[in-house]
């Protein structure tokens, strides 16, 4: 890490718990690689203290921005001075930049990182029909980013149907021309299947989708990073699908976070 001096810009990650986070290690390495004089530190903030901590951060003139993760991604929206269109649509923020005027601007990069990761690996979502499994935080962000990327249609399947219905309603209102439906067994095979649930994190988890619905040539993508090859990806490989790991979503997000918060040699957002 570069030597911390009076010129060093400070970045934080707000979380509860915070001990498990990997973002400081990765963004500190990114700043070093990019020649940016900054340091990111973990900040353990409980739900009841978020407003107080954010008000304090706002008064710090050497703050460049901060990352927000569980459980604060929704509550932080109201504490920003402005948020991007994606963040407004998704209703969550995971990265905040402190502008030169001291204003906090929020962005949600989970979904944009997912789409950038797909593209980086050569899988273009534009014009493809997508089946999205899940309707939680990650799935919401992925859904809006896929819609923005120009998918041809989006089917949503989630254990709690009310959450799929709510997501479909909000998507339809933002993207009225996009065909959206709630997945039904027997539906035509999509071009891309995305697991946006947490099923696959634990060894004994059931598959998020009946493997008999996977067809050769289909792209099967994960948001889960650990294990690298989830049971779904293993089943997809066995059925001749092309697979996309969860890690590119994070890697692309880290680059985007660096850009958004101005982690450049000049400290200016590109
Ligand atoms: N690669 C990355 O950069 C990245 C970034 C963010 C998140 N993630 C990963 O995304 C995953 C989801 O995170 P999240 O924040 O979206 O969590 P979340 O908001 O709690 O949503 C969890 C989702 O999984 C579903 N689910 C959980 N247990 C289930 C079960 N037993 N059967 C069926 N469905 C089940 C939930 O369905 P219900 O609605 O019915 O509860 C919901 O759709 C996590 O594994 C996280 O690590 C990855």
XYZ file of N, CA and C and ligand atoms in Angstrom:
858
model
N 0.847 -1.196 0.000
C 0.000 0.000 0.000
C 0.884 1.249 0.000
N 0.428 2.287 -0.702
C 1.194 3.535 -0.699
C 1.192 4.123 0.711
N 2.234 4.916 1.020
C 2.314 5.506 2.358
C 1.155 6.491 2.557
N 0.506 6.387 3.715
C -0.611 7.295 3.989
C -0.039 8.643 4.417
N -0.522 9.707 3.777
C -0.019 11.050 4.070
C -1.201 11.996 4.198
N -0.915 13.259 4.309
C -1.967 14.274 4.383
C -2.720 14.448 3.074
N -2.183 13.829 2.006
C -2.853 13.933 0.704
C -3.785 12.750 0.436
N -3.688 11.722 1.270
C -4.397 10.465 0.979
C -5.903 10.627 1.095
N -6.608 10.121 0.095
C -8.065 10.147 0.134
C -8.573 8.906 0.861
N -9.628 9.093 1.632
C -10.162 7.980 2.431
C -11.437 7.451 1.794
N -11.539 6.120 1.782
C -12.751 5.437 1.317
C -13.154 4.457 2.411
N -14.454 4.166 2.494
C -14.933 3.251 3.530
C -15.843 2.209 2.918
N -16.027 1.113 3.629
C -17.114 0.185 3.304
C -17.941 0.042 4.570
N -19.249 0.284 4.456
C -20.157 0.222 5.601
C -20.912 -1.099 5.542
N -20.853 -1.864 6.619
C -21.513 -3.172 6.638
C -21.763 -3.610 8.072
N -22.644 -4.592 8.219
C -22.900 -5.210 9.527
C -23.364 -6.644 9.300
N -22.553 -7.673 9.543
C -21.183 -7.613 10.049
C -20.225 -7.117 8.962
N -18.971 -6.883 9.371
C -18.021 -6.340 8.395
C -16.770 -7.210 8.260
N -16.622 -8.177 9.197
C -15.350 -8.928 9.244
C -15.055 -9.713 7.972
N -16.122 -10.088 7.219
C -15.949 -10.981 6.069
C -15.656 -10.237 4.766
N -15.713 -8.909 4.771
C -15.655 -8.195 3.484
C -14.300 -8.371 2.792
N -14.343 -8.419 1.475
C -13.125 -8.583 0.661
C -12.858 -7.311 -0.152
N -13.837 -6.397 -0.159
C -13.715 -5.213 -1.014
C -12.525 -4.325 -0.641
N -12.230 -4.078 0.646
C -11.069 -3.220 0.941
C -9.775 -3.778 0.365
N -9.553 -5.089 0.543
C -8.325 -5.680 0.001
C -8.252 -5.451 -1.509
N -9.381 -5.690 -2.187
C -9.383 -5.621 -3.651
C -9.280 -4.169 -4.139
N -9.996 -3.239 -3.477
C -9.931 -1.845 -3.947
C -8.619 -1.173 -3.542
N -8.025 -1.581 -2.423
C -6.704 -1.035 -2.089
C -5.673 -1.464 -3.135
N -5.792 -2.728 -3.595
C -4.881 -3.207 -4.650
C -5.142 -2.447 -5.954
N -6.426 -2.211 -6.246
C -6.781 -1.482 -7.476
C -6.204 -0.059 -7.446
N -6.331 0.612 -6.272
C -5.801 1.990 -6.169
C -4.298 2.001 -6.394
N -3.626 1.008 -5.829
C -2.176 0.906 -5.992
C -1.823 0.711 -7.467
N -2.551 -0.219 -8.102
C -2.331 -0.502 -9.528
C -2.547 0.737 -10.383
N -3.557 1.510 -10.020
C -3.914 2.678 -10.831
C -3.113 3.929 -10.440
N -2.282 3.826 -9.398
C -1.492 4.981 -8.973
C -2.350 6.049 -8.311
N -3.400 5.610 -7.587
C -4.268 6.567 -6.887
C -3.905 6.572 -5.401
N -3.699 7.766 -4.847
C -3.314 7.908 -3.437
C -4.569 7.855 -2.560
N -4.944 6.636 -2.164
C -6.152 6.478 -1.361
C -6.088 5.205 -0.550
N -6.974 5.094 0.436
C -7.037 3.893 1.264
C -8.483 3.613 1.625
N -8.857 2.321 1.554
C -10.214 1.947 1.959
C -10.155 1.169 3.271
N -11.050 1.538 4.190
C -11.094 0.865 5.496
C -12.504 0.335 5.765
N -12.600 -0.801 6.491
C -13.921 -1.310 6.849
C -14.502 -0.515 8.009
N -15.792 -0.239 7.957
C -16.472 0.466 9.053
C -17.693 -0.361 9.449
N -17.691 -0.819 10.692
C -18.801 -1.643 11.186
C -19.915 -0.711 11.681
N -21.029 -0.708 10.956
C -22.138 0.201 11.293
C -23.428 -0.598 11.417
N -24.087 -0.508 12.549
C -25.381 -1.157 12.728
C -26.474 -0.335 12.065
N -27.609 -0.976 11.849
C -28.737 -0.329 11.159
C -29.129 0.986 11.840
N -29.173 0.986 13.168
C -29.646 2.174 13.891
C -28.671 3.346 13.813
N -27.423 3.076 13.442
C -26.409 4.142 13.421
C -26.073 4.639 12.021
N -26.719 4.080 11.007
C -26.335 4.422 9.636
C -26.458 5.933 9.367
N -27.578 6.519 9.781
C -27.797 7.946 9.500
C -26.712 8.798 10.154
N -26.377 8.487 11.392
C -25.363 9.255 12.125
C -23.996 9.125 11.458
N -23.640 7.897 11.101
C -22.321 7.675 10.491
C -22.230 8.388 9.143
N -23.294 8.298 8.340
C -23.272 8.929 7.019
C -23.179 10.455 7.166
N -23.868 11.007 8.163
C -23.784 12.461 8.399
C -22.350 12.837 8.761
N -21.674 12.006 9.540
C -20.281 12.264 9.918
C -19.363 12.178 8.704
N -19.580 11.143 7.885
C -18.745 10.960 6.684
C -18.861 12.182 5.776
N -20.055 12.743 5.755
C -20.309 13.876 4.861
C -19.444 15.085 5.212
N -19.086 15.208 6.468
C -18.279 16.353 6.902
C -16.792 16.120 6.676
N -16.410 14.906 6.246
C -14.985 14.595 6.055
C -14.538 15.052 4.675
N -13.733 16.099 4.641
C -13.341 16.681 3.346
C -12.365 15.795 2.573
N -11.703 14.866 3.266
C -10.764 13.986 2.563
C -11.427 12.676 2.139
N -12.757 12.559 2.326
C -13.450 11.332 1.924
C -13.707 11.341 0.416
N -13.381 10.215 -0.252
C -13.647 10.110 -1.686
C -14.988 9.441 -1.963
N -15.393 8.572 -1.058
C -16.651 7.854 -1.245
C -16.678 6.618 -0.377
N -17.742 5.843 -0.513
C -17.815 4.606 0.262
C -18.686 3.573 -0.429
N -18.409 2.319 -0.080
C -19.176 1.187 -0.578
C -20.148 0.799 0.526
N -21.327 0.345 0.141
C -22.356 -0.023 1.110
C -22.774 -1.450 0.827
N -22.812 -2.281 1.852
C -23.302 -3.634 1.614
C -24.296 -4.024 2.709
N -24.622 -5.322 2.759
C -25.677 -5.811 3.656
C -25.446 -5.312 5.076
N -26.430 -4.729 5.751
C -27.854 -4.634 5.402
C -28.265 -3.224 4.971
N -27.359 -2.420 4.437
C -27.646 -0.987 4.274
C -28.006 -0.536 2.860
N -28.044 -1.471 1.896
C -28.159 -1.052 0.486
C -29.460 -0.313 0.165
N -30.520 -0.612 0.897
C -31.797 0.077 0.631
C -31.880 1.374 1.434
N -31.507 1.299 2.715
C -31.636 2.480 3.585
C -30.752 3.637 3.131
N -29.647 3.331 2.458
C -28.712 4.392 2.070
C -29.290 5.296 0.972
N -30.266 4.791 0.226
C -30.829 5.573 -0.888
C -31.314 6.940 -0.384
N -32.057 6.929 0.715
C -32.638 8.173 1.244
C -31.575 9.104 1.832
N -30.376 8.588 2.072
C -29.322 9.399 2.681
C -28.393 10.026 1.626
N -28.646 9.690 0.345
C -27.841 10.287 -0.735
C -28.506 11.588 -1.195
N -27.705 12.508 -1.730
C -28.274 13.746 -2.277
C -28.858 13.509 -3.660
N -28.309 12.527 -4.370
C -28.826 12.157 -5.693
C -28.452 10.704 -5.933
N -29.268 10.013 -6.735
C -28.917 8.637 -7.111
C -29.102 8.484 -8.615
N -28.423 7.488 -9.191
C -28.526 7.238 -10.638
C -29.914 6.692 -10.973
N -30.216 6.645 -12.274
C -31.499 6.063 -12.711
C -31.572 4.583 -12.313
N -30.465 3.848 -12.510
C -30.451 2.426 -12.126
C -30.774 2.271 -10.642
N -30.130 3.082 -9.809
C -30.334 2.973 -8.360
C -31.771 3.314 -7.998
N -32.316 4.292 -8.690
C -33.704 4.681 -8.415
C -34.644 3.533 -8.794
N -34.396 2.918 -9.952
C -35.248 1.819 -10.404
C -35.138 0.615 -9.466
N -33.907 0.263 -9.117
C -33.687 -0.917 -8.277
C -34.106 -0.631 -6.830
N -33.984 0.623 -6.414
C -34.319 0.972 -5.027
C -33.193 0.630 -4.066
N -31.965 0.622 -4.580
C -30.811 0.304 -3.737
C -29.562 0.986 -4.289
N -28.596 1.168 -3.397
C -27.307 1.793 -3.746
C -26.206 0.952 -3.113
N -25.113 0.718 -3.863
C -23.993 0.026 -3.210
C -22.676 0.780 -3.334
N -22.723 1.983 -3.936
C -21.496 2.771 -4.034
C -21.869 4.249 -4.020
N -21.181 5.015 -3.195
C -21.498 6.440 -3.050
C -20.233 7.245 -3.301
N -20.378 8.273 -4.150
C -19.246 9.166 -4.427
C -19.484 10.484 -3.710
N -18.400 11.050 -3.137
C -18.517 12.392 -2.564
C -17.997 13.373 -3.595
N -18.879 14.192 -4.133
C -18.483 15.153 -5.159
C -17.668 16.285 -4.561
N -17.074 17.100 -5.454
C -16.249 18.224 -5.004
C -17.077 19.186 -4.155
N -18.393 19.220 -4.413
C -19.288 20.097 -3.656
C -19.773 19.433 -2.360
N -19.274 18.236 -2.061
C -19.636 17.545 -0.826
C -20.921 16.740 -0.926
N -21.570 16.760 -2.105
C -22.814 15.994 -2.249
C -22.527 14.503 -2.400
N -23.403 13.694 -1.844
C -23.283 12.237 -1.972
C -24.150 11.755 -3.141
N -23.510 11.097 -4.111
C -24.231 10.565 -5.273
C -24.149 9.038 -5.226
N -25.314 8.384 -5.271
C -25.359 6.922 -5.128
C -25.553 6.203 -6.453
N -24.963 5.011 -6.536
C -25.084 4.177 -7.734
C -25.236 2.726 -7.285
N -25.907 1.919 -8.111
C -25.979 0.473 -7.834
C -25.227 -0.222 -8.961
N -24.192 -0.944 -8.605
C -23.312 -1.505 -9.627
C -23.421 -3.024 -9.747
N -24.213 -3.680 -8.871
C -24.312 -5.153 -8.934
C -24.739 -5.627 -10.325
N -25.851 -5.068 -10.798
C -26.401 -5.516 -12.080
C -25.541 -5.080 -13.252
N -25.045 -3.839 -13.192
C -24.194 -3.337 -14.279
C -22.908 -4.155 -14.332
N -22.411 -4.547 -13.153
C -21.213 -5.400 -13.090
C -21.494 -6.770 -13.681
N -22.702 -7.289 -13.416
C -23.072 -8.599 -13.962
C -23.075 -8.551 -15.492
N -23.720 -7.516 -16.042
C -23.806 -7.394 -17.506
C -22.409 -7.182 -18.103
N -21.601 -6.339 -17.449
C -20.238 -6.111 -17.952
C -19.440 -7.416 -17.908
N -19.663 -8.216 -16.869
C -18.968 -9.503 -16.742
C -19.360 -10.463 -17.853
N -20.666 -10.510 -18.154
C -21.144 -11.365 -19.258
C -20.454 -10.955 -20.556
N -20.456 -9.644 -20.808
C -19.868 -9.149 -22.058
C -18.375 -9.435 -22.109
N -17.713 -9.248 -20.959
C -16.263 -9.500 -20.916
C -15.950 -10.934 -21.324
N -16.845 -11.860 -20.961
C -16.613 -13.276 -21.281
C -17.191 -13.656 -22.648
N -17.668 -12.651 -23.381
C -18.131 -12.917 -24.751
C -19.599 -13.269 -24.872
N -20.381 -13.072 -23.804
C -21.812 -13.381 -23.852
C -22.611 -12.073 -23.899
N -23.109 -11.725 -25.081
C -23.869 -10.471 -25.234
C -25.344 -10.730 -24.894
N -25.898 -10.025 -23.890
C -27.299 -10.272 -23.534
C -28.316 -9.592 -24.456
N -27.868 -8.594 -25.200
C -28.814 -7.854 -26.061
C -29.497 -8.813 -27.043
N -30.823 -8.722 -27.104
C -31.572 -9.545 -28.050
C -31.808 -10.975 -27.595
N -31.350 -11.323 -26.381
C -31.523 -12.697 -25.874
C -32.707 -12.777 -24.917
N -33.335 -13.958 -24.871
C -34.413 -14.195 -23.898
C -33.799 -14.794 -22.637
N -34.124 -14.179 -21.513
C -33.449 -14.541 -20.257
C -34.449 -15.067 -19.232
N -34.075 -16.158 -18.574
C -34.824 -16.635 -17.407
C -34.009 -16.263 -16.169
N -34.592 -15.414 -15.322
C -33.897 -14.972 -14.102
C -34.488 -15.711 -12.907
N -33.629 -16.421 -12.187
C -34.062 -17.132 -10.985
C -33.777 -16.241 -9.785
N -34.828 -15.887 -9.034
C -34.659 -15.040 -7.856
C -35.309 -13.682 -8.038
N -35.635 -13.062 -6.905
C -36.203 -11.705 -6.934
C -35.740 -10.945 -5.695
N -34.572 -11.324 -5.170
C -33.999 -10.629 -4.015
C -33.151 -9.446 -4.480
N -32.240 -8.990 -3.624
C -31.442 -7.806 -3.917
C -30.619 -7.950 -5.186
N -29.851 -9.024 -5.288
C -28.985 -9.203 -6.457
C -29.825 -9.375 -7.720
N -30.891 -10.176 -7.628
C -31.733 -10.435 -8.804
C -32.396 -9.147 -9.294
N -32.845 -8.296 -8.381
C -33.443 -7.010 -8.769
C -32.449 -6.184 -9.586
N -31.239 -6.077 -9.074
C -30.222 -5.272 -9.763
C -29.911 -5.871 -11.132
N -29.793 -7.202 -11.187
C -29.490 -7.882 -12.456
C -30.641 -7.682 -13.447
N -31.879 -7.755 -12.964
C -33.042 -7.611 -13.848
C -33.043 -6.251 -14.536
N -32.861 -5.184 -13.780
C -32.900 -3.847 -14.380
C -31.707 -3.622 -15.314
N -30.555 -4.180 -14.956
C -29.383 -4.009 -15.828
C -29.565 -4.790 -17.131
N -30.180 -5.984 -17.055
C -30.430 -6.762 -18.273
C -31.448 -6.048 -19.160
N -32.464 -5.463 -18.530
C -33.470 -4.721 -19.294
C -32.803 -3.539 -20.005
N -31.967 -2.837 -19.264
C -31.235 -1.686 -19.829
C -30.318 -2.143 -20.971
N -29.783 -3.364 -20.848
C -28.847 -3.883 -21.860
C -29.572 -4.332 -23.124
N -30.904 -4.359 -23.105
C -31.649 -4.659 -24.325
C -31.980 -6.122 -24.538
N -32.233 -6.880 -23.445
C -32.638 -8.277 -23.652
C -33.978 -8.307 -24.393
N -34.249 -9.452 -25.064
C -35.481 -9.548 -25.870
C -36.684 -9.911 -25.012
N -36.450 -10.490 -23.846
C -37.551 -10.871 -22.967
C -36.990 -11.363 -21.648
N -37.782 -11.226 -20.600
C -37.310 -11.612 -19.267
C -38.410 -12.396 -18.556
N -38.075 -13.632 -18.147
C -38.981 -14.420 -17.309
C -38.386 -14.445 -15.917
N -39.248 -14.353 -14.916
C -38.764 -14.316 -13.535
C -39.349 -15.495 -12.770
N -38.497 -16.202 -12.037
C -38.958 -17.314 -11.207
C -38.398 -17.122 -9.803
N -39.278 -17.044 -8.829
C -38.798 -16.895 -7.454
C -39.679 -17.703 -6.515
N -39.051 -18.224 -5.448
C -39.804 -19.025 -4.474
C -41.018 -18.242 -3.973
N -40.790 -16.993 -3.567
C -41.895 -16.163 -3.083
C -42.481 -15.411 -4.281
N -43.637 -15.875 -4.728
C -44.203 -15.347 -5.977
C -44.521 -13.851 -5.884
N -44.914 -13.388 -4.710
C -45.269 -11.964 -4.572
C -44.065 -11.086 -4.929
N -42.856 -11.579 -4.634
C -41.663 -10.775 -4.953
C -41.383 -10.773 -6.454
N -41.661 -11.906 -7.135
C -41.493 -11.902 -8.610
C -42.520 -10.968 -9.223
N -43.737 -10.988 -8.685
C -44.792 -10.132 -9.240
C -44.423 -8.657 -9.070
N -43.899 -8.332 -7.896
C -43.517 -6.945 -7.625
C -42.390 -6.511 -8.574
N -41.385 -7.382 -8.747
C -40.269 -7.053 -9.650
C -40.786 -6.892 -11.083
N -41.659 -7.813 -11.515
C -42.193 -7.742 -12.887
C -42.963 -6.437 -13.091
N -43.717 -6.028 -12.086
C -44.502 -4.790 -12.181
C -43.575 -3.571 -12.332
N -42.543 -3.523 -11.513
C -41.631 -2.370 -11.552
C -40.842 -2.348 -12.861
N -40.456 -3.545 -13.344
C -39.744 -3.619 -14.628
C -40.646 -3.147 -15.759
N -41.899 -3.592 -15.730
C -42.832 -3.246 -16.808
C -43.067 -1.745 -16.842
N -43.070 -1.135 -15.662
C -43.315 0.300 -15.635
C -42.101 1.076 -16.186
N -40.895 0.576 -15.939
C -39.694 1.262 -16.435
C -39.376 0.907 -17.883
N -39.736 -0.315 -18.290
C -39.419 -0.791 -19.653
C -40.705 -1.339 -20.291
N -41.646 -0.451 -20.672
C -42.953 -0.911 -21.138
C -42.905 -1.788 -22.396
N -41.836 -1.658 -23.202
C -41.777 -2.448 -24.445
C -41.175 -3.837 -24.217
N -40.660 -4.094 -23.041
C -39.965 -5.366 -22.790
C -40.966 -6.470 -22.407
N -40.990 -7.591 -23.150
C -41.853 -8.702 -22.739
C -41.353 -9.308 -21.416
N -42.228 -9.304 -20.419
C -41.857 -9.815 -19.082
C -42.931 -10.809 -18.660
N -42.515 -11.959 -18.124
C -43.526 -12.862 -17.577
C -42.969 -13.581 -16.363
N -43.879 -14.243 -15.664
C -43.463 -15.061 -14.528
C -43.314 -16.477 -15.064
N -42.163 -17.062 -14.855
C -41.827 -18.357 -15.440
C -42.864 -19.419 -15.074
N -43.228 -20.224 -16.068
C -44.126 -21.362 -15.830
C -43.406 -22.618 -16.312
N -43.595 -23.750 -15.603
C -42.992 -24.990 -16.104
C -43.516 -25.262 -17.515
N -42.621 -25.705 -18.392
C -43.053 -25.973 -19.761
C -42.862 -24.785 -20.686
N -42.380 -23.662 -20.144
C -42.140 -22.485 -20.990
C -41.007 -22.794 -21.973
N -40.978 -22.071 -23.103
C -39.917 -22.281 -24.102
C -38.546 -22.027 -23.467
N -37.534 -22.764 -23.924
C -36.189 -22.636 -23.341
C -35.622 -21.248 -23.630
N -35.138 -20.554 -22.611
C -34.534 -19.237 -22.835
C -33.114 -19.379 -23.390
N -32.551 -18.268 -23.875
C -31.162 -18.293 -24.356
C -30.186 -18.270 -23.174
N -30.587 -17.546 -22.124
C -29.692 -17.384 -20.967
C -30.493 -17.660 -19.686
N -29.925 -18.463 -18.806
C -30.504 -18.681 -17.469
C -29.558 -18.030 -16.470
N -30.104 -17.201 -15.575
C -29.254 -16.549 -14.567
C -29.712 -16.976 -13.181
N -28.810 -17.557 -12.400
C -29.162 -17.814 -11.003
C -28.874 -16.567 -10.186
N -29.939 -15.873 -9.773
C -29.794 -14.690 -8.919
C -30.230 -14.980 -7.499
N -30.397 -16.269 -7.163
C -30.755 -16.638 -5.781
C -29.472 -16.958 -5.004
N -29.646 -17.247 -3.714
C -28.476 -17.674 -2.934
C -28.358 -19.193 -2.911
N -29.201 -19.886 -3.672
C -29.137 -21.353 -3.713
C -27.891 -21.798 -4.469
N -27.048 -22.570 -3.777
C -25.796 -23.009 -4.383
C -24.613 -22.597 -3.530
N -24.881 -21.665 -2.594
C -23.821 -21.238 -1.662
C -23.447 -22.394 -0.748
N -24.464 -23.093 -0.238
C -24.225 -24.195 0.701
C -24.267 -25.521 -0.052
N -23.421 -26.442 0.373
C -23.252 -27.737 -0.299
C -24.555 -28.487 -0.541
N -25.442 -28.511 0.460
C -26.650 -29.331 0.334
C -27.829 -28.627 -0.320
N -27.624 -27.420 -0.828
C -28.744 -26.669 -1.420
C -29.348 -27.409 -2.610
N -30.674 -27.361 -2.744
C -31.267 -27.883 -3.985
C -30.906 -26.973 -5.157
N -31.041 -27.470 -6.389
C -30.798 -26.622 -7.561
C -31.884 -25.546 -7.625
N -31.547 -24.345 -8.097
C -32.580 -23.300 -8.216
C -33.516 -23.529 -9.404
N -33.211 -24.558 -10.225
C -34.016 -24.843 -11.423
C -33.918 -26.343 -11.699
N -35.015 -26.927 -12.136
C -34.997 -28.338 -12.518
C -34.004 -28.517 -13.683
N -32.962 -29.326 -13.467
C -31.886 -29.448 -14.467
C -32.392 -29.977 -15.804
N -33.537 -30.672 -15.803
C -34.045 -31.219 -17.071
C -34.496 -30.097 -18.016
N -34.611 -28.867 -17.490
C -35.012 -27.738 -18.345
C -33.818 -27.104 -19.067
N -32.604 -27.520 -18.702
C -31.416 -26.941 -19.347
C -31.188 -27.607 -20.700
N -30.861 -26.815 -21.720
C -30.672 -27.385 -23.057
C -29.274 -27.043 -23.590
N -28.710 -27.921 -24.410
C -27.362 -27.688 -24.933
C -27.254 -26.335 -25.633
N -26.121 -25.682 -25.422
C -25.862 -24.406 -26.084
C -26.342 -23.196 -25.298
N -27.276 -23.436 -24.374
C -27.790 -22.340 -23.545
C -26.652 -21.793 -22.662
N -26.765 -20.492 -22.330
C -25.789 -19.911 -21.396
C -26.386 -19.967 -19.999
N -25.655 -20.519 -19.059
C -26.130 -20.587 -17.670
C -25.151 -19.788 -16.814
N -25.677 -18.730 -16.185
C -24.815 -17.787 -15.474
C -25.135 -17.761 -13.985
N -24.124 -17.503 -13.189
C -24.244 -17.467 -11.721
C -23.963 -16.078 -11.178
N -24.576 -15.757 -10.031
C -24.084 -14.626 -9.240
C -23.222 -15.137 -8.084
N -23.373 -16.419 -7.766
C -22.607 -16.981 -6.642
C -21.146 -17.184 -7.046
N -20.251 -16.719 -6.180
C -18.822 -16.801 -6.513
C -18.141 -17.990 -5.842
N -18.697 -18.394 -4.705
C -18.068 -19.464 -3.914
C -19.133 -20.483 -3.540
N -19.105 -21.725 -4.016
C -18.052 -22.329 -4.836
C -18.052 -21.780 -6.271
N -16.885 -21.861 -6.902
C -16.761 -21.356 -8.272
C -17.695 -22.131 -9.202
N -17.669 -23.466 -9.088
C -18.586 -24.290 -9.878
C -19.716 -24.721 -8.949
N -20.841 -24.044 -9.016
C -21.994 -24.411 -8.182
C -22.625 -25.678 -8.764
N -23.549 -26.255 -7.997
C -24.236 -27.465 -8.484
C -24.973 -27.144 -9.790
N -25.521 -25.926 -9.898
C -26.227 -25.550 -11.137
C -25.259 -25.520 -12.316
N -24.087 -24.910 -12.116
C -23.115 -24.839 -13.217
C -22.619 -26.242 -13.597
N -22.451 -27.108 -12.601
C -22.010 -28.486 -12.892
C -23.088 -29.198 -13.719
N -24.358 -29.014 -13.319
C -25.458 -29.659 -14.058
C -25.534 -29.091 -15.474
N -25.309 -27.789 -15.593
C -25.380 -27.143 -16.908
C -24.266 -27.667 -17.818
N -23.081 -27.813 -17.246
C -21.952 -28.328 -18.031
C -22.263 -29.744 -18.527
N -22.829 -30.537 -17.619
C -23.140 -31.932 -17.968
C -24.168 -32.004 -19.088
N -24.997 -30.978 -19.224
C -26.036 -30.988 -20.263
C -25.622 -30.201 -21.512
N -24.347 -29.835 -21.588
C -23.839 -29.194 -22.813
C -24.117 -27.705 -22.908
N -24.396 -27.066 -21.754
C -24.614 -25.607 -21.757
C -23.254 -24.909 -21.656
N -23.246 -23.636 -22.010
C -22.062 -22.805 -21.776
C -22.244 -22.149 -20.413
N -21.203 -22.087 -19.612
C -21.390 -21.578 -18.250
C -20.624 -20.273 -18.029
N -21.180 -19.487 -17.104
C -20.589 -18.185 -16.771
C -20.506 -18.094 -15.244
N -19.294 -17.912 -14.726
C -19.078 -17.915 -13.273
C -19.565 -16.623 -12.607
N -19.634 -16.649 -11.267
C -20.078 -15.472 -10.512
C -18.997 -14.406 -10.345
N -17.721 -14.814 -10.482
C -16.633 -13.877 -10.182
C -16.548 -12.657 -11.108
N -16.764 -12.797 -12.425
C -16.661 -11.609 -13.294
C -17.581 -10.471 -12.854
N -18.735 -10.800 -12.260
C -19.670 -9.765 -11.781
C -18.974 -8.882 -10.744
N -18.237 -9.511 -9.844
C -17.534 -8.752 -8.804
C -16.341 -8.011 -9.405
N -15.577 -8.707 -10.248
C -14.374 -8.074 -10.816
C -14.749 -6.815 -11.600
N -15.813 -6.913 -12.395
C -16.222 -5.739 -13.196
C -16.754 -4.639 -12.290
N -17.463 -5.045 -11.226
C -17.971 -4.038 -10.288
C -16.849 -3.269 -9.623
N -15.769 -3.967 -9.291
C -14.660 -3.302 -8.600
C -14.053 -2.225 -9.487
N -13.893 -2.539 -10.776
C -13.373 -1.536 -11.714
C -14.342 -0.351 -11.790
N -15.645 -0.666 -11.844
C -16.659 0.391 -11.938
C -16.688 1.236 -10.663
N -16.519 0.589 -9.513
C -16.474 1.332 -8.247
C -15.289 2.288 -8.247
N -14.147 1.773 -8.728
C -12.945 2.607 -8.804
C -13.178 3.832 -9.678
N -13.829 3.619 -10.834
C -14.118 4.739 -11.736
C -15.099 5.701 -11.076
N -16.166 5.135 -10.489
C -17.255 5.968 -9.958
C -16.770 6.856 -8.806
N -15.884 6.316 -7.976
C -15.423 7.096 -6.817
C -14.167 7.914 -7.122
N -13.716 7.863 -8.366
C -12.565 8.694 -8.757
C -11.222 8.122 -8.333
N -11.100 6.794 -8.322
C -9.810 6.180 -7.963
C -8.906 6.151 -9.192
N -8.559 7.333 -9.655
C -7.694 7.489 -10.824
C -6.462 8.280 -10.365
N -5.388 8.300 -11.146
C -4.202 9.051 -10.701
C -4.543 10.493 -10.358
N -5.458 11.109 -11.128
C -5.803 12.519 -10.874
C -6.879 12.647 -9.797
N -7.531 11.542 -9.453
C -8.630 11.595 -8.480
C -9.932 12.048 -9.111
N -9.962 12.115 -10.441
C -11.183 12.576 -11.120
C -11.875 11.382 -11.765
N -13.201 11.340 -11.647
C -13.966 10.262 -12.263
C -13.857 10.365 -13.782
N -13.483 9.225 -14.464
C -13.313 9.312 -15.934
C -14.657 9.551 -16.634
N -21.016 -11.926 -7.724
C -21.311 -10.788 -7.121
O -20.673 -9.744 -7.331
C -22.513 -10.724 -6.184
C -23.039 -9.483 -5.800
C -24.159 -9.450 -4.955
C -24.717 -10.661 -4.508
N -24.164 -11.844 -4.902
C -24.752 -13.124 -4.453
O -26.127 -13.125 -4.777
C -26.804 -14.042 -3.905
C -28.141 -13.454 -3.486
O -27.904 -12.300 -2.693
P -29.076 -11.266 -2.400
O -28.451 -10.086 -1.790
O -29.940 -11.112 -3.591
O -29.918 -12.060 -1.268
P -31.447 -11.859 -0.908
O -31.908 -10.474 -1.188
O -31.605 -12.425 0.458
O -32.237 -12.821 -1.946
C -32.081 -14.228 -1.894
C -32.788 -14.879 -3.067
O -32.595 -16.294 -3.006
C -33.855 -16.972 -2.868
N -33.734 -18.103 -1.958
C -33.022 -18.146 -0.796
N -33.160 -19.370 -0.214
C -33.974 -20.094 -1.037
C -34.488 -21.418 -0.992
N -34.193 -22.252 0.018
N -35.288 -21.853 -2.011
C -35.588 -21.011 -3.056
N -35.133 -19.744 -3.143
C -34.328 -19.292 -2.151
C -34.772 -15.913 -2.283
O -36.111 -16.270 -2.541
P -37.302 -15.642 -1.647
O -37.561 -14.275 -2.225
O -38.414 -16.590 -1.834
O -36.802 -15.587 -0.225
C -34.317 -14.658 -3.052
O -34.789 -14.666 -4.372
C -25.841 -14.301 -2.750
O -25.349 -15.596 -2.917
C -24.728 -13.310 -2.950
O -23.492 -13.832 -2.537
C -23.095 -11.900 -5.740
